[in-house]
Amino acid sequence: MKITDLRATTVAVPLEAPLRHSNGAHWGRFVRTIVEVETDEGLVGLGELGGGGQSAEAAIAGLKPYLVGHDPLQLEQLRWKVMNPTASLYNNRLQLHAAIEMACMDVAGKFLGIRACDLIGGSLREEIPFASYIFYRYRDEKTGLGGETTPDEIVAHAKDLVARYGFTVHKLKGGVFPPGHDVEVMQALGAAFPEAKLRLDPNSVWTVEEAVRVAKAIGNLNNDYFEDPTWGLEGMRRLRKAIDIPTATNTVVVNFEQLAANIRLEAVDVVLLDTTFWGGLRQAHKAGTVLETFQYGASVHSSGELGIQLASMLHLGAALPNLGFAADAHYHHLTDDIIAGGKLAYRNGKIALPKGRGLGVELDRDKVAQYAAYYREMGGYAYDRDPGRPDWYCVMPETNYADPGKGGRLPR
């Protein structure tokens, strides 16, 4: 089997409401680039990477001469052809490789009649649990959804998510407002859901000392872990020694050099593995086996997925023996998807592993065309900027927080 064509299409899919985070915002849509690998067997494999638009499409097109004629079953050759570590210093190809490898594993599974997870050892579970992933949201003026800022509003939002999807783990994306506000919201969530596990993730914007103070203020809660409250392996190491809550990261352990350093330093307890950030599904799974060897926790990270990447996350979660925590997903914030049959369904806070060959999902070509046109209409957005605070930009550690008293409405 040989690759005969490689193509990319950028789409934008609406969110229920804009999502706020400490480094900026998701401005009411996710921009994703869909990658297709076509072979001489007439099979097409699907991959996905975040954002990029025309630049991502051009970068994928630039790799076509490297890959036409490549056998997609040769995944280790693919890794070296695309993301040789020295060559990648000059043109960071890690996330490009992730999407292409995803598509090659999809097409390999279709060719062999097996699932993507069977290429990395098979499945240990047929459904993957997910956390609710709660954001402070701006209100969507067209739908009226969103606008949650206060503890009561966040609790009401969480109750709605539980009713719709059955979540039993709640993760708050904090760091937008002063730390004391996040503490109030976490305490309110703990009171409303005494049996649920809780997580707080301020995206690294606090000092070690502030993170210690917050950890002690929420120490009475049923905390799953404390995710990226401060930046860097050294900051996380200092924090871990000072608090009782397990720590987690998806930002400072995203490659094997950092993983080795983390184990030597005993810096972070739980590593969230991302099928894009790590350079692909195989690399994320390999990192999971290293974590298993050293008895560190692992989970699955979300970087703002549509159904193709979500499928890769499900295959990763199915194959990880040490998946001790519910996975993250932004997926429930989407209003639609580009895969055939519509969005994958949550059942009791879990999503089933797709049953089909490869990744187990296929494109809805009409939806791809619809949301490619929507992307061309709307364009991209600056992830690291806040539409409600046009002169603001994130500095770590943060001191210039948003004002919770102004609520969740965008200025007109």
CSV table of N, CA and C in Angstrom, one decimal, residues 197-259:
chain,number,residue,atom,x,y,z
A,197,LYS,N,-15.6,14.0,42.0
A,197,LYS,CA,-14.2,14.3,42.1
A,197,LYS,C,-14.0,15.7,41.4
A,198,LEU,N,-13.1,16.5,41.9
A,198,LEU,CA,-12.9,17.9,41.4
A,198,LEU,C,-11.5,18.1,41.0
A,199,ARG,N,-11.3,19.0,40.0
A,199,ARG,CA,-10.0,19.5,39.5
A,199,ARG,C,-10.1,21.0,39.3
A,200,LEU,N,-8.9,21.6,39.5
A,200,LEU,CA,-8.8,23.0,39.2
A,200,LEU,C,-7.5,23.2,38.3
A,201,ASP,N,-7.7,23.9,37.2
A,201,ASP,CA,-6.6,24.1,36.2
A,201,ASP,C,-6.6,25.6,35.8
A,202,PRO,N,-5.7,26.4,36.4
A,202,PRO,CA,-5.5,27.8,36.1
A,202,PRO,C,-4.5,28.1,34.9
A,203,ASN,N,-4.1,27.1,34.2
A,203,ASN,CA,-3.2,27.2,33.1
A,203,ASN,C,-1.9,28.0,33.4
A,204,SER,N,-1.3,27.6,34.6
A,204,SER,CA,0.0,28.0,34.9
A,204,SER,C,0.3,29.4,35.3
A,205,VAL,N,-0.8,30.2,35.6
A,205,VAL,CA,-0.5,31.6,35.8
A,205,VAL,C,-0.3,32.1,37.2
A,206,TRP,N,-0.2,31.2,38.2
A,206,TRP,CA,0.1,31.6,39.6
A,206,TRP,C,1.5,31.4,39.9
A,207,THR,N,2.0,32.1,40.9
A,207,THR,CA,3.3,31.8,41.5
A,207,THR,C,3.1,30.6,42.3
A,208,VAL,N,4.3,30.0,42.7
A,208,VAL,CA,4.3,28.8,43.5
A,208,VAL,C,3.6,29.1,44.9
A,209,GLU,N,3.9,30.3,45.4
A,209,GLU,CA,3.3,30.7,46.7
A,209,GLU,C,1.8,30.8,46.6
A,210,GLU,N,1.3,31.4,45.6
A,210,GLU,CA,-0.1,31.6,45.4
A,210,GLU,C,-0.8,30.2,45.2
A,211,ALA,N,-0.1,29.3,44.5
A,211,ALA,CA,-0.7,28.0,44.2
A,211,ALA,C,-0.8,27.2,45.5
A,212,VAL,N,0.2,27.4,46.4
A,212,VAL,CA,0.2,26.7,47.7
A,212,VAL,C,-1.0,27.2,48.5
A,213,ARG,N,-1.2,28.5,48.5
A,213,ARG,CA,-2.3,29.1,49.2
A,213,ARG,C,-3.6,28.6,48.7
A,214,VAL,N,-3.8,28.5,47.4
A,214,VAL,CA,-5.1,28.0,46.9
A,214,VAL,C,-5.2,26.5,47.2
A,215,ALA,N,-4.2,25.7,47.1
A,215,ALA,CA,-4.2,24.3,47.4
A,215,ALA,C,-4.7,24.1,48.9
A,216,LYS,N,-4.2,24.9,49.8
A,216,LYS,CA,-4.7,24.8,51.2
A,216,LYS,C,-6.1,25.2,51.3
A,217,ALA,N,-6.5,26.2,50.5
A,217,ALA,CA,-7.9,26.7,50.7
A,217,ALA,C,-8.9,25.7,50.1
A,218,ILE,N,-8.5,24.8,49.2
A,218,ILE,CA,-9.5,23.8,48.7
A,218,ILE,C,-9.1,22.4,49.1
A,219,GLY,N,-8.2,22.3,50.1
A,219,GLY,CA,-7.8,21.0,50.6
A,219,GLY,C,-8.8,20.1,51.2
A,220,ASN,N,-10.0,20.7,51.6
A,220,ASN,CA,-11.1,19.9,52.2
A,220,ASN,C,-11.9,19.2,51.1
A,221,LEU,N,-11.7,19.5,49.9
A,221,LEU,CA,-12.5,19.0,48.8
A,221,LEU,C,-12.0,17.6,48.3
A,222,ASN,N,-12.9,17.0,47.5
A,222,ASN,CA,-12.5,15.6,47.0
A,222,ASN,C,-11.7,15.9,45.7
A,223,ASN,N,-10.5,16.3,45.9
A,223,ASN,CA,-9.6,16.7,44.7
A,223,ASN,C,-9.0,15.6,44.0
A,224,ASP,N,-9.3,15.5,42.7
A,224,ASP,CA,-8.6,14.5,41.9
A,224,ASP,C,-7.1,14.8,41.7
A,225,TYR,N,-6.9,16.1,41.3
A,225,TYR,CA,-5.5,16.6,41.2
A,225,TYR,C,-5.6,18.1,41.0
A,226,PHE,N,-4.4,18.8,41.1
A,226,PHE,CA,-4.3,20.2,40.9
A,226,PHE,C,-3.4,20.4,39.7
A,227,GLU,N,-4.0,20.9,38.6
A,227,GLU,CA,-3.4,20.9,37.3
A,227,GLU,C,-2.7,22.2,36.9
A,228,ASP,N,-1.5,22.2,36.6
A,228,ASP,CA,-0.7,23.3,36.1
A,228,ASP,C,-1.1,24.6,36.8
A,229,PRO,N,-1.0,24.7,38.1
A,229,PRO,CA,-1.2,26.0,38.8
A,229,PRO,C,-0.1,27.0,38.6
A,230,THR,N,1.1,26.4,38.3
A,230,THR,CA,2.3,27.3,38.1
A,230,THR,C,3.1,26.8,37.0
A,231,TRP,N,4.0,27.6,36.4
A,231,TRP,CA,4.7,27.2,35.2
A,231,TRP,C,6.0,26.5,35.5
A,232,GLY,N,6.4,25.5,34.7
A,232,GLY,CA,7.7,24.9,34.7
A,232,GLY,C,7.9,23.8,35.6
A,233,LEU,N,8.8,22.9,35.3
A,233,LEU,CA,9.0,21.7,36.1
A,233,LEU,C,9.6,22.1,37.5
A,234,GLU,N,10.4,23.1,37.5
A,234,GLU,CA,10.9,23.5,38.8
A,234,GLU,C,9.8,24.1,39.7
A,235,GLY,N,9.0,24.9,39.2
A,235,GLY,CA,7.9,25.4,40.0
A,235,GLY,C,6.9,24.3,40.4
A,236,MET,N,6.6,23.4,39.5
A,236,MET,CA,5.8,22.3,39.9
A,236,MET,C,6.4,21.4,41.0
A,237,ARG,N,7.7,21.2,40.9
A,237,ARG,CA,8.4,20.4,41.9
A,237,ARG,C,8.4,21.1,43.3
A,238,ARG,N,8.6,22.4,43.3
A,238,ARG,CA,8.5,23.1,44.6
A,238,ARG,C,7.1,23.0,45.2
A,239,LEU,N,6.1,23.1,44.3
A,239,LEU,CA,4.7,23.1,44.7
A,239,LEU,C,4.4,21.7,45.3
A,240,ARG,N,4.8,20.7,44.6
A,240,ARG,CA,4.4,19.3,45.0
A,240,ARG,C,4.9,19.0,46.4
A,241,LYS,N,6.1,19.5,46.7
A,241,LYS,CA,6.6,19.3,48.1
A,241,LYS,C,5.9,20.0,49.2
A,242,ALA,N,5.1,21.0,48.8
A,242,ALA,CA,4.4,21.9,49.8
A,242,ALA,C,3.0,21.6,50.0
A,243,ILE,N,2.3,20.7,49.2
A,243,ILE,CA,0.9,20.5,49.3
A,243,ILE,C,0.6,19.0,49.3
A,244,ASP,N,-0.6,18.7,49.7
A,244,ASP,CA,-1.1,17.3,49.8
A,244,ASP,C,-1.9,16.8,48.6
A,245,ILE,N,-2.4,17.7,47.7
A,245,ILE,CA,-3.2,17.4,46.6
A,245,ILE,C,-2.2,16.9,45.5
A,246,PRO,N,-2.5,15.7,44.8
A,246,PRO,CA,-1.7,15.3,43.7
A,246,PRO,C,-1.6,16.4,42.6
A,247,THR,N,-0.5,16.6,41.9
A,247,THR,CA,-0.4,17.6,40.9
A,247,THR,C,-0.4,16.9,39.5
A,248,ALA,N,-0.8,17.7,38.5
A,248,ALA,CA,-0.9,17.2,37.1
A,248,ALA,C,-0.4,18.3,36.2
A,249,THR,N,-0.1,17.8,34.9
A,249,THR,CA,0.3,18.8,33.9
A,249,THR,C,0.0,18.3,32.5
A,250,ASN,N,-0.3,19.2,31.6
A,250,ASN,CA,-0.3,18.9,30.2
A,250,ASN,C,0.6,19.9,29.5
A,251,THR,N,1.3,20.8,30.2
A,251,THR,CA,2.0,21.9,29.6
A,251,THR,C,3.5,21.7,29.7
A,252,VAL,N,4.0,21.2,30.8
A,252,VAL,CA,5.5,21.2,31.0
A,252,VAL,C,6.1,19.8,30.9
A,253,VAL,N,5.2,18.8,30.6
A,253,VAL,CA,5.7,17.4,30.2
A,253,VAL,C,5.0,17.0,29.0
A,254,VAL,N,5.6,17.4,27.8
A,254,VAL,CA,5.0,17.2,26.5
A,254,VAL,C,5.9,16.5,25.5
A,255,ASN,N,7.1,16.0,26.0
A,255,ASN,CA,8.0,15.3,25.2
A,255,ASN,C,8.8,14.4,26.1
A,256,PHE,N,9.6,13.5,25.5
A,256,PHE,CA,10.3,12.5,26.3
A,256,PHE,C,11.5,13.1,27.1
A,257,GLU,N,12.1,14.1,26.6
A,257,GLU,CA,13.1,14.8,27.5
A,257,GLU,C,12.5,15.3,28.8
A,258,GLN,N,11.4,16.0,28.6
A,258,GLN,CA,10.7,16.5,29.8
A,258,GLN,C,10.2,15.4,30.7
A,259,LEU,N,9.7,14.3,30.1
A,259,LEU,CA,9.3,13.2,30.9
A,259,LEU,C,10.4,12.6,31.7
